[in-house]
mmCIF file of C-alpha atoms in Angstrom:
data_model
loop_
_atom_site.group_PDB
_atom_site.id
_atom_site.type_symbol
_atom_site.label_atom_id
_atom_site.label_comp_id
_atom_site.label_asym_id
_atom_site.label_seq_id
_atom_site.Cartn_x
_atom_site.Cartn_y
_atom_site.Cartn_z
ATOM 1 C CA MET M 1 -27.142 -55.022 -130.027
ATOM 2 C CA SER M 2 -25.218 -53.886 -133.184
ATOM 3 C CA GLU M 3 -21.415 -53.960 -133.645
ATOM 4 C CA ALA M 4 -21.325 -50.139 -133.348
ATOM 5 C CA ASP M 5 -23.119 -50.297 -130.007
ATOM 6 C CA ALA M 6 -20.778 -53.025 -128.806
ATOM 7 C CA TYR M 7 -17.690 -50.998 -129.831
ATOM 8 C CA TYR M 8 -19.062 -47.870 -128.137
ATOM 9 C CA ASP M 9 -19.799 -49.786 -124.934
ATOM 10 C CA SER M 10 -16.271 -51.246 -124.920
ATOM 11 C CA LEU M 11 -14.805 -47.727 -125.064
ATOM 12 C CA ILE M 12 -16.993 -46.644 -122.161
ATOM 13 C CA ALA M 13 -15.879 -49.723 -120.249
ATOM 14 C CA GLN M 14 -12.215 -48.758 -120.888
ATOM 15 C CA GLY M 15 -12.804 -45.385 -119.234
ATOM 16 C CA TYR M 16 -13.462 -43.125 -122.220
ATOM 17 C CA PRO M 17 -16.002 -40.407 -121.519
ATOM 18 C CA PRO M 18 -19.075 -40.397 -123.799
ATOM 19 C CA HIS M 19 -18.008 -37.262 -125.733
ATOM 20 C CA GLU M 20 -14.732 -39.015 -126.736
ATOM 21 C CA ALA M 21 -16.165 -42.513 -127.195
ATOM 22 C CA LEU M 22 -18.714 -41.221 -129.726
ATOM 23 C CA PRO M 23 -16.295 -39.764 -132.356
ATOM 24 C CA TYR M 24 -13.953 -42.773 -132.051
ATOM 25 C CA THR M 25 -16.891 -45.063 -132.760
ATOM 26 C CA GLN M 26 -18.035 -42.926 -135.724
ATOM 27 C CA GLN M 27 -14.547 -43.259 -137.272
ATOM 28 C CA HIS M 28 -15.152 -46.987 -137.643
ATOM 29 C CA TYR M 29 -18.922 -46.838 -138.010
ATOM 30 C CA PRO M 30 -19.833 -43.542 -139.752
ATOM 31 C CA HIS M 31 -23.574 -44.120 -139.437
ATOM 32 C CA PHE M 32 -23.402 -44.555 -135.675
ATOM 33 C CA ALA M 33 -25.534 -41.796 -134.102
ATOM 34 C CA GLY M 34 -25.037 -42.647 -130.486
ATOM 35 C CA PRO M 35 -26.119 -45.181 -127.888
ATOM 36 C CA ARG M 36 -29.723 -46.301 -128.024
ATOM 37 C CA LEU M 37 -31.854 -45.168 -125.071
ATOM 38 C CA ALA M 38 -34.144 -47.727 -123.521
ATOM 39 C CA ALA M 39 -37.776 -46.880 -123.822
ATOM 40 C CA PRO M 40 -39.103 -45.478 -120.562
ATOM 41 C CA THR M 41 -41.186 -47.867 -118.570
ATOM 42 C CA PRO M 42 -44.765 -46.592 -118.250
ATOM 43 C CA PRO M 43 -45.806 -45.886 -114.656
ATOM 44 C CA GLN M 44 -47.647 -48.675 -112.956
ATOM 45 C CA GLN M 45 -51.260 -47.911 -112.271
ATOM 46 C CA GLN M 46 -52.667 -49.134 -108.980
ATOM 47 C CA VAL M 47 -55.754 -51.194 -109.543
ATOM 48 C CA VAL M 48 -58.301 -51.229 -106.724
ATOM 49 C CA TYR M 49 -60.619 -54.171 -106.783
ATOM 50 C CA ALA M 50 -64.056 -53.616 -105.233
ATOM 51 C CA PRO M 51 -65.284 -56.471 -103.052
ATOM 52 C CA VAL M 52 -67.875 -58.537 -104.809
ATOM 53 C CA LEU M 53 -70.505 -60.418 -102.841
ATOM 54 C CA THR M 54 -71.040 -63.751 -104.465
ATOM 55 C CA GLY M 55 -73.595 -66.394 -103.796
ATOM 56 C CA LEU M 56 -76.334 -63.847 -102.962
ATOM 57 C CA PRO M 57 -79.601 -63.430 -104.844
ATOM 58 C CA THR M 58 -80.031 -60.307 -106.905
ATOM 59 C CA GLY M 59 -80.640 -57.273 -104.674
ATOM 60 C CA GLN M 60 -79.649 -59.030 -101.448
ATOM 61 C CA ALA M 61 -76.146 -57.608 -101.540
ATOM 62 C CA HIS M 62 -77.623 -54.088 -101.484
ATOM 63 C CA ALA M 63 -79.757 -55.036 -98.517
ATOM 64 C CA LEU M 64 -76.618 -55.668 -96.436
ATOM 65 C CA THR M 65 -75.722 -51.986 -96.614
ATOM 66 C CA PRO M 66 -77.261 -50.144 -93.610
ATOM 67 C CA THR M 67 -79.734 -47.507 -94.665
ATOM 68 C CA ALA M 68 -81.351 -44.736 -92.642
ATOM 69 C CA HIS M 69 -84.947 -45.208 -91.611
ATOM 70 C CA GLU M 70 -87.266 -42.870 -93.469
ATOM 71 C CA ALA M 71 -90.058 -41.066 -91.653
ATOM 72 C CA SER M 72 -93.404 -42.809 -92.059
ATOM 73 C CA LYS M 73 -97.011 -42.019 -91.233
ATOM 74 C CA MET M 74 -97.177 -45.021 -88.923
ATOM 75 C CA GLY M 75 -94.124 -43.697 -87.100
ATOM 76 C CA TRP M 76 -95.849 -40.374 -86.449
ATOM 77 C CA VAL M 77 -98.943 -42.220 -85.227
ATOM 78 C CA THR M 78 -96.726 -44.173 -82.827
ATOM 79 C CA LEU M 79 -95.130 -40.977 -81.569
ATOM 80 C CA GLY M 80 -98.533 -39.341 -81.063
ATOM 81 C CA LEU M 81 -99.820 -42.281 -79.031
ATOM 82 C CA MET M 82 -96.678 -42.367 -76.901
ATOM 83 C CA VAL M 83 -96.814 -38.641 -76.160
ATOM 84 C CA ALA M 84 -100.535 -38.752 -75.353
ATOM 85 C CA SER M 85 -99.920 -41.677 -73.006
ATOM 86 C CA LEU M 86 -97.060 -39.802 -71.356
ATOM 87 C CA VAL M 87 -99.156 -36.653 -70.816
ATOM 88 C CA LEU M 88 -102.036 -38.591 -69.263
ATOM 89 C CA ALA M 89 -99.668 -40.512 -66.982
ATOM 90 C CA ILE M 90 -98.044 -37.290 -65.756
ATOM 91 C CA TYR M 91 -101.479 -35.793 -65.113
ATOM 92 C CA ALA M 92 -102.621 -38.868 -63.214
ATOM 93 C CA VAL M 93 -99.609 -39.079 -60.909
ATOM 94 C CA ASN M 94 -100.003 -35.420 -59.927
ATOM 95 C CA SER M 95 -103.798 -35.397 -59.598
ATOM 96 C CA ALA M 96 -105.721 -35.882 -56.356
ATOM 97 C CA ALA M 97 -108.837 -37.140 -58.133
ATOM 98 C CA TRP M 98 -108.162 -40.878 -57.985
ATOM 99 C CA MET M 99 -111.258 -41.350 -55.883
ATOM 100 C CA SER M 100 -113.846 -38.614 -55.557
ATOM 101 C CA GLY M 101 -117.101 -37.978 -53.739
ATOM 102 C CA GLU M 102 -119.286 -35.231 -52.376
ATOM 103 C CA VAL M 103 -121.738 -34.700 -49.559
ATOM 104 C CA GLU M 104 -124.052 -31.921 -48.531
ATOM 105 C CA GLU M 105 -123.242 -30.481 -45.122
ATOM 106 C CA GLY M 106 -125.151 -27.533 -43.692
ATOM 107 C CA GLY M 107 -126.520 -26.570 -47.064
ATOM 108 C CA GLU M 108 -123.054 -26.577 -48.599
ATOM 109 C CA VAL M 109 -121.683 -29.182 -50.988
ATOM 110 C CA VAL M 110 -118.365 -30.550 -49.778
ATOM 111 C CA THR M 111 -116.173 -32.446 -52.253
ATOM 112 C CA ILE M 112 -113.482 -34.913 -51.278
ATOM 113 C CA ASP M 113 -110.786 -36.136 -53.673
ATOM 114 C CA MET M 114 -108.400 -38.927 -52.746
ATOM 115 C CA GLY M 115 -105.063 -38.994 -54.544
ATOM 116 C CA LEU M 116 -101.921 -41.066 -54.369
ATOM 117 C CA SER M 117 -100.246 -39.004 -51.654
ATOM 118 C CA LYS M 118 -102.922 -36.690 -50.314
ATOM 119 C CA MET M 119 -106.628 -35.962 -50.162
ATOM 120 C CA ARG M 120 -108.310 -32.708 -50.996
ATOM 121 C CA ILE M 121 -111.352 -31.317 -49.215
ATOM 122 C CA GLY M 122 -113.087 -28.565 -51.139
ATOM 123 C CA MET M 123 -116.041 -26.264 -50.779
ATOM 124 C CA GLU M 124 -117.288 -23.678 -53.271
ATOM 125 C CA GLY M 125 -114.181 -23.949 -55.412
ATOM 126 C CA PHE M 126 -111.777 -23.720 -52.498
ATOM 127 C CA GLY M 127 -109.812 -26.834 -51.592
ATOM 128 C CA ILE M 128 -107.482 -27.827 -48.777
ATOM 129 C CA PRO M 129 -104.890 -30.543 -49.540
ATOM 130 C CA ILE M 130 -104.159 -32.876 -46.635
ATOM 131 C CA PRO M 131 -101.240 -35.319 -47.056
ATOM 132 C CA TYR M 132 -101.862 -38.815 -45.722
ATOM 133 C CA ASP M 133 -98.821 -38.563 -43.449
ATOM 134 C CA SER M 134 -99.745 -35.160 -41.991
ATOM 135 C CA PHE M 135 -100.870 -34.399 -38.456
ATOM 136 C CA PHE M 136 -104.435 -33.915 -39.666
ATOM 137 C CA CYS M 137 -104.678 -37.471 -40.988
ATOM 138 C CA GLN M 138 -103.977 -39.793 -38.081
ATOM 139 C CA GLU M 139 -106.593 -42.469 -38.686
ATOM 140 C CA ASP M 140 -105.587 -46.038 -39.505
ATOM 141 C CA TRP M 141 -106.875 -45.761 -43.033
ATOM 142 C CA CYS M 142 -104.472 -42.855 -43.692
ATOM 143 C CA GLY M 143 -101.524 -45.240 -43.437
ATOM 144 C CA ASP M 144 -103.246 -47.738 -45.728
ATOM 145 C CA ALA M 145 -104.005 -44.976 -48.246
ATOM 146 C CA LYS M 146 -100.369 -43.837 -48.146
ATOM 147 C CA SER M 147 -99.094 -47.382 -48.777
ATOM 148 C CA ALA M 148 -101.479 -47.783 -51.701
ATOM 149 C CA GLY M 149 -100.408 -44.423 -53.091
ATOM 150 C CA THR M 150 -96.715 -45.318 -52.827
ATOM 151 C CA ALA M 151 -97.278 -48.504 -54.816
ATOM 152 C CA GLY M 152 -99.252 -46.606 -57.440
ATOM 153 C CA GLN M 153 -96.616 -43.873 -57.684
ATOM 154 C CA ALA M 154 -93.869 -46.453 -58.198
ATOM 155 C CA GLY M 155 -95.701 -48.044 -61.118
ATOM 156 C CA LEU M 156 -96.488 -44.712 -62.741
ATOM 157 C CA ALA M 157 -92.944 -43.406 -62.246
ATOM 158 C CA ILE M 158 -91.510 -46.426 -64.057
ATOM 159 C CA GLY M 159 -94.106 -46.028 -66.774
ATOM 160 C CA ILE M 160 -93.416 -42.317 -67.263
ATOM 161 C CA LEU M 161 -89.664 -42.882 -67.563
ATOM 162 C CA ALA M 162 -90.133 -45.740 -70.028
ATOM 163 C CA LEU M 163 -92.678 -43.848 -72.132
ATOM 164 C CA GLY M 164 -90.430 -40.787 -72.164
ATOM 165 C CA GLY M 165 -87.580 -42.914 -73.473
ATOM 166 C CA ALA M 166 -89.845 -44.563 -76.046
ATOM 167 C CA SER M 167 -91.075 -41.160 -77.261
ATOM 168 C CA ILE M 168 -87.517 -39.883 -77.680
ATOM 169 C CA MET M 169 -86.432 -43.044 -79.505
ATOM 170 C CA THR M 170 -89.462 -42.897 -81.794
ATOM 171 C CA PHE M 171 -88.721 -39.278 -82.688
ATOM 172 C CA MET M 172 -85.067 -40.131 -83.390
ATOM 173 C CA LYS M 173 -86.174 -43.003 -85.613
ATOM 174 C CA GLN M 174 -88.435 -40.640 -87.559
ATOM 175 C CA GLN M 175 -85.427 -38.369 -88.078
ATOM 176 C CA GLY M 176 -83.482 -41.229 -89.672
ATOM 177 C CA LYS M 177 -81.339 -42.008 -86.634
ATOM 178 C CA GLU M 178 -80.429 -45.554 -85.679
ATOM 179 C CA VAL M 179 -81.991 -46.703 -82.395
ATOM 180 C CA PRO M 180 -81.321 -49.830 -80.306
ATOM 181 C CA PRO M 181 -83.510 -52.854 -81.120
ATOM 182 C CA PHE M 182 -85.048 -52.837 -77.634
ATOM 183 C CA ALA M 183 -86.045 -49.150 -77.838
ATOM 184 C CA MET M 184 -89.556 -49.842 -79.075
ATOM 185 C CA MET M 185 -90.160 -52.246 -76.172
ATOM 186 C CA LEU M 186 -89.868 -49.368 -73.709
ATOM 187 C CA GLY M 187 -93.374 -48.206 -74.576
ATOM 188 C CA LEU M 188 -94.876 -51.612 -73.829
ATOM 189 C CA VAL M 189 -92.967 -51.930 -70.546
ATOM 190 C CA GLY M 190 -94.007 -48.438 -69.465
ATOM 191 C CA SER M 191 -97.644 -48.982 -70.376
ATOM 192 C CA LEU M 192 -97.866 -52.223 -68.437
ATOM 193 C CA ALA M 193 -96.162 -50.573 -65.451
ATOM 194 C CA ILE M 194 -98.790 -47.809 -65.431
ATOM 195 C CA ILE M 195 -101.713 -50.232 -65.573
ATOM 196 C CA ILE M 196 -100.179 -52.472 -62.906
ATOM 197 C CA GLY M 197 -99.496 -49.440 -60.694
ATOM 198 C CA ALA M 198 -103.080 -48.196 -61.024
ATOM 199 C CA MET M 199 -104.597 -51.611 -60.320
ATOM 200 C CA THR M 200 -102.264 -52.126 -57.349
ATOM 201 C CA TRP M 201 -103.418 -48.822 -55.901
ATOM 202 C CA TYR M 202 -107.054 -49.788 -56.446
ATOM 203 C CA THR M 203 -106.521 -53.123 -54.690
ATOM 204 C CA MET M 204 -104.639 -51.693 -51.707
ATOM 205 C CA PHE M 205 -106.635 -48.501 -51.194
ATOM 206 C CA PRO M 206 -109.019 -48.744 -48.204
ATOM 207 C CA THR M 207 -112.713 -48.918 -49.041
ATOM 208 C CA PRO M 208 -114.966 -46.013 -48.012
ATOM 209 C CA ASP M 209 -116.452 -48.231 -45.295
ATOM 210 C CA ASP M 210 -113.028 -48.423 -43.661
ATOM 211 C CA MET M 211 -112.661 -44.656 -43.525
ATOM 212 C CA VAL M 212 -113.669 -42.704 -40.441
ATOM 213 C CA LEU M 213 -114.996 -39.419 -41.817
ATOM 214 C CA GLU M 214 -117.244 -36.819 -40.263
ATOM 215 C CA PHE M 215 -119.328 -36.546 -43.376
ATOM 216 C CA ILE M 216 -122.458 -38.654 -43.329
ATOM 217 C CA GLY M 217 -123.638 -40.135 -46.590
ATOM 218 C CA LEU M 218 -120.302 -39.709 -48.369
ATOM 219 C CA ASP M 219 -120.218 -41.824 -51.514
ATOM 220 C CA LEU M 220 -116.718 -42.205 -52.988
ATOM 221 C CA SER M 221 -116.169 -43.525 -56.496
ATOM 222 C CA LEU M 222 -113.235 -43.839 -58.847
ATOM 223 C CA GLY M 223 -112.124 -40.468 -60.108
ATOM 224 C CA ILE M 224 -110.859 -39.093 -63.394
ATOM 225 C CA ALA M 225 -107.181 -39.587 -62.520
ATOM 226 C CA PHE M 226 -107.613 -43.364 -62.178
ATOM 227 C CA TYR M 227 -109.254 -43.588 -65.587
ATOM 228 C CA ALA M 228 -106.587 -41.276 -67.052
ATOM 229 C CA ALA M 229 -103.918 -43.718 -65.869
ATOM 230 C CA ILE M 230 -105.729 -46.691 -67.413
ATOM 231 C CA ILE M 231 -106.219 -44.831 -70.702
ATOM 232 C CA ALA M 232 -102.539 -43.856 -70.655
ATOM 233 C CA GLY M 233 -101.595 -47.520 -70.390
ATOM 234 C CA VAL M 234 -103.924 -48.504 -73.221
ATOM 235 C CA LEU M 235 -102.587 -45.751 -75.507
ATOM 236 C CA GLY M 236 -99.030 -46.807 -74.744
ATOM 237 C CA ILE M 237 -99.798 -50.409 -75.662
ATOM 238 C CA ALA M 238 -101.422 -49.217 -78.887
ATOM 239 C CA GLY M 239 -98.296 -47.189 -79.658
ATOM 240 C CA SER M 240 -96.134 -50.258 -79.092
ATOM 241 C CA VAL M 241 -98.270 -52.240 -81.540
ATOM 242 C CA THR M 242 -98.067 -49.550 -84.226
ATOM 243 C CA SER M 243 -94.284 -49.376 -83.760
ATOM 244 C CA LEU M 244 -94.078 -53.072 -84.655
ATOM 245 C CA MET M 245 -96.161 -52.401 -87.790
ATOM 246 C CA ASP M 246 -93.813 -49.618 -88.933
#
């Protein structure tokens, strides 16, 4: 600080206003132009430091960032197998052709289809459904057929629900959505439930020899619905395998 500045500051300290302190100072120090202003302090800039992952191999840090799953051909194959399995399972649980046969009676061909909850007696394209628990089915084997059908329906119901969930999850995954880790296991669980349900029905269902029917020479064999259920289970398992490959 110069002597002029010190003199000026002393006048200000004594109570002189700046417009009076300035001319008094210039009388003693003619070159005094006024008090020096301190240079303004530049504004502080906030520095944001980005977190740096250390100790990771090159490219591994990027792998920690979650990324959306991109649609793949294998994913669409998985979805197709799941949907096909689901359609076949729904057909099987609603069909009466789990065990089928026909016999000629009076010159007419009579067809009999045994389903999970009812049997169907048909002639010339016209069929009559008869539930196993109806008044018209009072034989002992009707109760056994109903029990077998209930077990089969339980397995297929679980399978249909699981395959439906797996199909939805697979579609969401193809759309880039995040799905739970266990989602792809639903297809395998559902497929196994369908196969177990079908085989349980086959084991529990009464044999044709146990049935008391009025038709002589009736030969029952496994129908298309049983095979549809087995194929549905196989397709579902295949879809579960392809989901693991995706």
